[in-house]
Amino acid sequence: VDVQRVAGGALTWLGEPRRALELMTGAAARARPHDPLRAAEMLAEATGPAIMQGEVHLVRDLADQVERIWAHSPDVAAAATPTALAMVAGAFSISGDIDRAAPYLRRADELPSSSNRSAELHGAAFHAQSLGWAERYSEAGHQLTNLLHGARRLGSPTMLAFALAISAEIGWWSGQWTTAYADATEALQWATENAQPGLLAYGLSMLARIEAARGERKLCQARIDTAQREVEPRGVGCVPVYAHAALGLSALGAGELSDAAGRLQRSWDLALRQGLNNPNVFPAAGDLAEALARAGESDRCTRILRELDERAQATGLAYPRAVGCRARGILATDPEEAQRLFAESLAALDKVGPIAFEQARTLLCSGE
């Protein structure tokens, strides 16, 4: 069981998520009757390759299994590691269940540091990522500062690549794009040097997103071409979601509304099919709503807005509410109604701190 667990972890970083999942879930099934603690930890760790493969429904199922083991064995739950807690929290966060993720993040925060600092890095990375998906950007940034320091001090290039990519994602939301771009570039370098396709995909996705927003369309397209050529064939199923999202944002910035809407719709539809119900993980839905609103496709836009409203209600996140209000403001025919909606968009964003790019977009719409 332990050999298969280690092999599964190695295969995850090597970009073979399907084989990793088979090994880790098989080992967990064998361990469960005799060692539920070990089984729960392996099932939690298996959420990593499941996310990489783009099977968020499976991610959620694995987290549910861990919860059942913990509920059935309080002693096992009390002995849960920070890594297991953080990965279960991440599984619920990516599937859009922020409330179920929150108590696991709190428990991970409260646990004392272990003597195995290298092992802690893994859990700390997923912890920071989950905080970001829950719009807790300041806390995520603090966690990442400590994590990056630890990864550099301990000489852990694998975790360094992962942490840098997460840092780039947090920097995207907080508007620290220069730092985010540098972090994503370094993450890409480490992932390339260590032959880690999954992390290569993460670094490429962040660079492509920033380049799309900056209007650097050729660079953005080159990142996507690299991901589709070198990463997607390995079974990293999240590539098509972010590829269409980045190219759609790039087209939207250039005013190519039909192309933007088509690409963003494919990204959003694929994300929903995979079970990715947190719209902040790949922010395609808000871009899609704006593209459709600007193109005057009010019926299609209204359907997306209903989905954003449902996600805002279910998750309590500010982003889906803010972009929904912005698209409604673009659609509005009465100027006063439009300004009221733009003000609501800005008020939603203000609740989670400076999300500079989204705030600027809403202000631009208001000025227009």
XYZ file of C-alpha atoms in Angstrom:
368
model
C 0.000 0.000 0.000
C 2.751 2.463 0.938
C 4.691 1.721 -2.254
C 1.606 2.393 -4.378
C 0.936 5.587 -2.451
C 4.440 6.908 -3.143
C 4.279 5.793 -6.768
C 0.912 7.522 -7.192
C 2.313 10.762 -5.830
C 5.312 10.539 -8.166
C 3.114 9.813 -11.176
C 0.960 12.839 -10.314
C 3.947 15.194 -10.498
C 5.158 13.419 -13.660
C 1.863 14.236 -15.395
C 0.261 10.786 -15.466
C -2.866 11.441 -13.409
C -4.896 8.444 -14.615
C -2.288 5.901 -13.505
C -1.760 7.838 -10.290
C -5.474 7.698 -9.490
C -5.648 3.960 -10.126
C -2.740 3.280 -7.787
C -3.833 5.627 -4.998
C -7.505 4.688 -4.902
C -6.664 0.992 -5.186
C -4.218 1.245 -2.308
C -6.757 3.183 -0.228
C -9.394 0.491 -0.812
C -7.006 -2.206 0.422
C -5.962 -0.178 3.455
C -9.442 0.932 4.510
C -10.558 -2.189 6.478
C -7.312 -2.308 8.474
C -6.000 1.274 8.577
C -8.736 3.880 7.988
C -6.384 6.757 8.842
C -4.005 5.816 6.046
C -6.908 5.186 3.670
C -8.366 8.640 4.365
C -5.010 10.314 3.766
C -4.548 8.499 0.442
C -8.057 9.347 -0.744
C -7.431 13.007 0.145
C -4.132 12.959 -1.756
C -5.863 11.342 -4.741
C -7.852 14.542 -5.239
C -4.639 16.044 -6.681
C -4.414 13.834 -9.784
C -8.216 13.937 -10.121
C -8.081 17.739 -10.379
C -5.218 17.512 -12.865
C -7.255 15.111 -14.964
C -10.197 17.517 -14.967
C -12.580 15.135 -13.177
C -14.011 17.404 -10.504
C -16.997 15.099 -9.955
C -14.490 12.459 -8.874
C -12.654 15.017 -6.732
C -15.879 15.684 -4.856
C -16.590 11.946 -4.489
C -13.128 11.335 -3.013
C -13.640 14.140 -0.479
C -17.046 12.666 0.435
C -15.382 9.297 1.070
C -12.823 10.907 3.369
C -15.614 12.668 5.269
C -17.425 9.374 5.765
C -14.301 7.724 7.163
C -13.754 10.648 9.535
C -17.419 10.658 10.595
C -17.343 6.902 11.302
C -14.036 7.049 13.245
C -13.640 10.156 15.442
C -10.132 9.054 16.445
C -9.134 8.927 12.787
C -10.633 12.379 12.189
C -8.738 13.797 15.178
C -5.459 12.465 13.738
C -5.985 14.003 10.277
C -2.865 15.662 8.883
C -2.725 19.272 7.636
C -2.216 17.927 4.101
C -5.335 15.739 4.228
C -7.405 18.592 5.683
C -6.158 21.075 3.066
C -6.785 18.711 0.164
C -10.320 17.913 1.314
C -10.916 21.662 1.669
C -9.570 22.176 -1.853
C -11.843 19.450 -3.208
C -14.920 21.137 -1.786
C -13.703 24.603 -2.845
C -13.159 23.668 -6.489
C -16.568 21.983 -6.621
C -18.199 25.171 -5.320
C -18.994 24.125 -1.741
C -17.160 26.874 0.126
C -19.071 26.311 3.378
C -17.969 22.673 3.577
C -14.365 23.660 2.879
C -14.200 26.299 5.627
C -14.041 24.049 8.736
C -11.205 21.984 7.241
C -9.222 25.132 6.503
C -9.758 26.261 10.108
C -8.601 22.908 11.465
C -5.506 22.997 9.256
C -4.720 26.486 10.597
C -5.013 25.300 14.200
C -2.719 22.266 13.942
C 0.841 22.695 15.282
C 3.770 22.407 12.889
C 5.245 18.947 12.528
C 8.924 18.045 12.576
C 8.707 17.023 8.892
C 8.857 20.411 7.204
C 9.152 18.935 3.697
C 5.900 16.986 4.129
C 4.172 20.133 5.414
C 4.920 22.023 2.195
C 2.470 19.867 0.255
C -0.416 20.620 2.586
C 0.514 24.304 2.822
C 0.343 24.654 -0.967
C -3.152 23.195 -1.198
C -4.169 25.280 1.816
C -3.087 28.494 0.079
C -4.802 27.468 -3.157
C -8.072 26.763 -1.326
C -7.900 30.148 0.423
C -7.505 31.810 -2.975
C -10.505 29.968 -4.434
C -12.508 31.211 -1.427
C -11.449 34.865 -2.159
C -9.306 35.027 0.984
C -6.433 36.560 -0.942
C -4.604 38.262 1.911
C -4.479 35.037 3.937
C -3.381 33.092 0.878
C -0.601 35.582 0.214
C 0.683 35.290 3.776
C 0.628 31.492 3.546
C 2.502 31.587 0.247
C 5.222 33.876 1.589
C 6.053 31.303 4.267
C 5.657 28.419 1.833
C 8.000 29.870 -0.780
C 10.597 30.651 1.860
C 10.391 27.086 3.151
C 10.542 25.524 -0.318
C 13.650 27.538 -1.225
C 15.359 26.867 2.112
C 14.673 23.127 1.951
C 15.602 22.860 -1.732
C 12.244 21.502 -2.913
C 11.887 22.404 -6.623
C 8.704 20.367 -7.050
C 6.849 22.272 -4.364
C 8.504 25.523 -5.437
C 6.990 25.212 -8.914
C 3.548 24.529 -7.450
C 3.733 27.351 -4.901
C 4.929 29.862 -7.502
C 2.031 28.992 -9.815
C -0.436 29.451 -6.949
C 1.249 32.760 -6.106
C 0.762 33.852 -9.716
C -2.940 33.013 -9.473
C -3.317 35.057 -6.286
C -1.384 37.910 -7.912
C -3.767 37.822 -10.869
C -6.757 38.464 -8.621
C -5.077 41.070 -6.410
C -3.744 43.038 -9.381
C -0.047 42.347 -8.742
C 0.493 41.317 -12.345
C 4.214 42.059 -12.627
C 4.979 39.834 -9.656
C 2.450 37.253 -10.814
C 4.051 37.088 -14.260
C 7.494 36.637 -12.734
C 6.189 33.886 -10.436
C 4.484 32.054 -13.308
C 7.645 32.330 -15.428
C 9.777 30.826 -12.669
C 7.168 28.104 -12.041
C 7.331 27.248 -15.735
C 11.118 27.050 -15.625
C 11.119 24.661 -12.651
C 8.332 22.526 -14.140
C 10.183 22.271 -17.457
C 13.501 21.418 -15.818
C 11.899 18.744 -13.625
C 9.655 17.340 -16.399
C 6.365 17.999 -14.564
C 3.585 18.384 -17.152
C 0.870 19.125 -14.591
C 2.768 22.085 -13.188
C 3.804 23.059 -16.706
C 0.093 23.384 -17.476
C -0.489 25.530 -14.388
C 2.354 27.930 -15.212
C 1.318 28.193 -18.861
C -2.295 28.875 -17.892
C -1.349 31.796 -15.653
C 1.001 33.326 -18.216
C -1.638 32.959 -20.944
C -4.292 34.600 -18.776
C -2.119 37.625 -17.988
C -0.970 37.958 -21.603
C -4.575 37.774 -22.800
C -5.591 40.586 -20.468
C -2.589 42.686 -21.491
C -3.452 42.297 -25.170
C -0.323 40.234 -25.937
C -2.244 37.901 -28.203
C 0.640 36.160 -29.969
C 2.296 35.283 -26.674
C -1.008 34.037 -25.275
C -1.606 31.841 -28.337
C 1.947 30.455 -28.094
C 1.370 29.399 -24.458
C -1.831 27.612 -25.410
C -0.164 25.906 -28.366
C 2.573 24.619 -26.040
C 0.043 23.304 -23.533
C -2.026 21.567 -26.188
C 1.043 20.028 -27.807
C 3.093 19.012 -24.768
C 0.675 18.664 -21.853
C -2.865 17.779 -22.948
C -1.846 14.459 -24.602
C -0.542 13.303 -21.201
C -4.073 13.217 -19.814
C -4.029 16.622 -18.097
C -7.723 17.244 -18.717
C -7.867 20.801 -17.351
C -5.964 22.156 -20.378
C -8.992 22.679 -22.705
C -10.874 24.616 -20.017
C -8.160 27.195 -19.443
C -7.113 27.261 -23.107
C -10.551 28.372 -24.312
C -10.861 30.750 -21.340
C -7.558 32.506 -22.079
C -8.151 32.746 -25.837
C -11.686 33.969 -25.198
C -10.442 36.747 -22.925
C -7.845 37.644 -25.550
C -10.546 37.944 -28.216
C -12.797 39.958 -25.908
C -10.027 42.483 -25.292
C -9.619 42.884 -29.060
C -13.342 43.445 -29.559
C -13.840 40.166 -31.454
C -17.077 39.414 -29.664
C -18.291 36.438 -31.671
C -14.988 34.565 -31.344
C -14.763 35.515 -27.661
C -18.278 34.280 -26.914
C -17.682 30.994 -28.756
C -14.441 30.186 -26.943
C -15.679 31.279 -23.525
C -18.888 29.264 -23.943
C -16.821 26.145 -24.677
C -14.690 26.758 -21.599
C -17.697 27.293 -19.328
C -19.642 24.320 -20.688
C -16.642 22.020 -20.292
C -16.028 23.264 -16.754
C -19.634 22.538 -15.790
C -19.483 19.063 -17.348
C -16.376 18.330 -15.312
C -18.136 19.484 -12.127
C -16.101 22.651 -11.681
C -18.763 24.712 -9.910
C -16.516 27.404 -8.474
C -16.472 30.181 -11.128
C -13.330 31.721 -9.577
C -11.095 28.774 -10.518
C -11.350 29.555 -14.243
C -13.121 32.949 -14.500
C -14.644 32.308 -17.914
C -18.298 32.853 -16.983
C -17.932 36.554 -16.207
C -16.012 37.162 -19.434
C -18.654 35.199 -21.348
C -21.480 37.256 -19.851
C -19.715 40.477 -20.853
C -18.990 39.248 -24.381
C -22.637 38.274 -24.896
C -23.913 41.522 -23.368
C -21.655 43.634 -25.604
C -22.734 41.596 -28.624
C -26.373 42.269 -27.765
C -27.181 38.561 -27.311
C -29.487 39.198 -24.376
C -31.154 35.761 -24.303
C -27.880 33.837 -24.145
C -26.482 36.363 -21.702
C -29.508 35.974 -19.435
C -28.955 32.209 -19.271
C -25.354 32.717 -18.151
C -26.463 35.346 -15.655
C -28.876 32.869 -14.077
C -25.988 30.431 -13.655
C -23.800 33.165 -12.134
C -26.604 34.125 -9.735
C -26.947 30.498 -8.661
C -23.189 30.199 -8.104
C -23.089 33.485 -6.164
C -25.922 32.294 -3.939
C -24.443 28.827 -3.403
C -20.847 29.918 -2.769
C -21.207 33.373 -1.216
C -18.382 34.537 -3.498
C -18.177 38.156 -4.636
C -16.830 37.572 -8.144
C -19.893 35.864 -9.709
C -22.180 38.531 -8.224
C -19.930 41.380 -9.395
C -19.582 40.186 -12.989
C -23.292 39.393 -13.136
C -24.183 42.948 -12.134
C -21.689 44.314 -14.645
C -23.185 42.368 -17.547
C -26.696 43.432 -16.524
C -25.471 47.028 -16.501
C -24.202 46.649 -20.074
C -27.569 45.207 -21.128
C -29.581 47.918 -19.367
C -31.286 50.478 -21.592
C -31.876 53.011 -18.813
C -28.696 54.910 -17.811
C -29.720 55.223 -14.168
C -30.425 51.495 -13.934
C -27.073 50.766 -15.560
C -25.207 52.966 -13.061
C -26.997 51.319 -10.152
C -25.893 47.892 -11.391
C -22.309 49.028 -11.904
C -22.304 50.417 -8.361
C -23.519 47.042 -7.066
C -20.724 45.334 -8.990
C -18.113 47.592 -7.390
C -19.636 47.147 -3.928
C -19.412 43.352 -4.260
C -15.740 43.549 -5.253
C -14.951 45.947 -2.399
C -15.973 43.271 0.106
C -12.971 41.075 -0.719
C -10.312 43.735 -1.182
C -8.609 45.159 -4.267
C -9.483 43.050 -7.328
C -8.045 45.748 -9.532
C -8.702 44.373 -13.020
C -12.360 43.574 -12.391
C -12.900 46.932 -10.670
C -11.302 48.731 -13.614
C -13.509 46.869 -16.092
C -16.653 47.854 -14.237
C -15.528 51.483 -14.041
C -14.817 51.446 -17.789
C -18.338 50.168 -18.445
C -19.732 52.907 -16.231
C -17.732 55.540 -18.096
C -18.866 54.188 -21.472
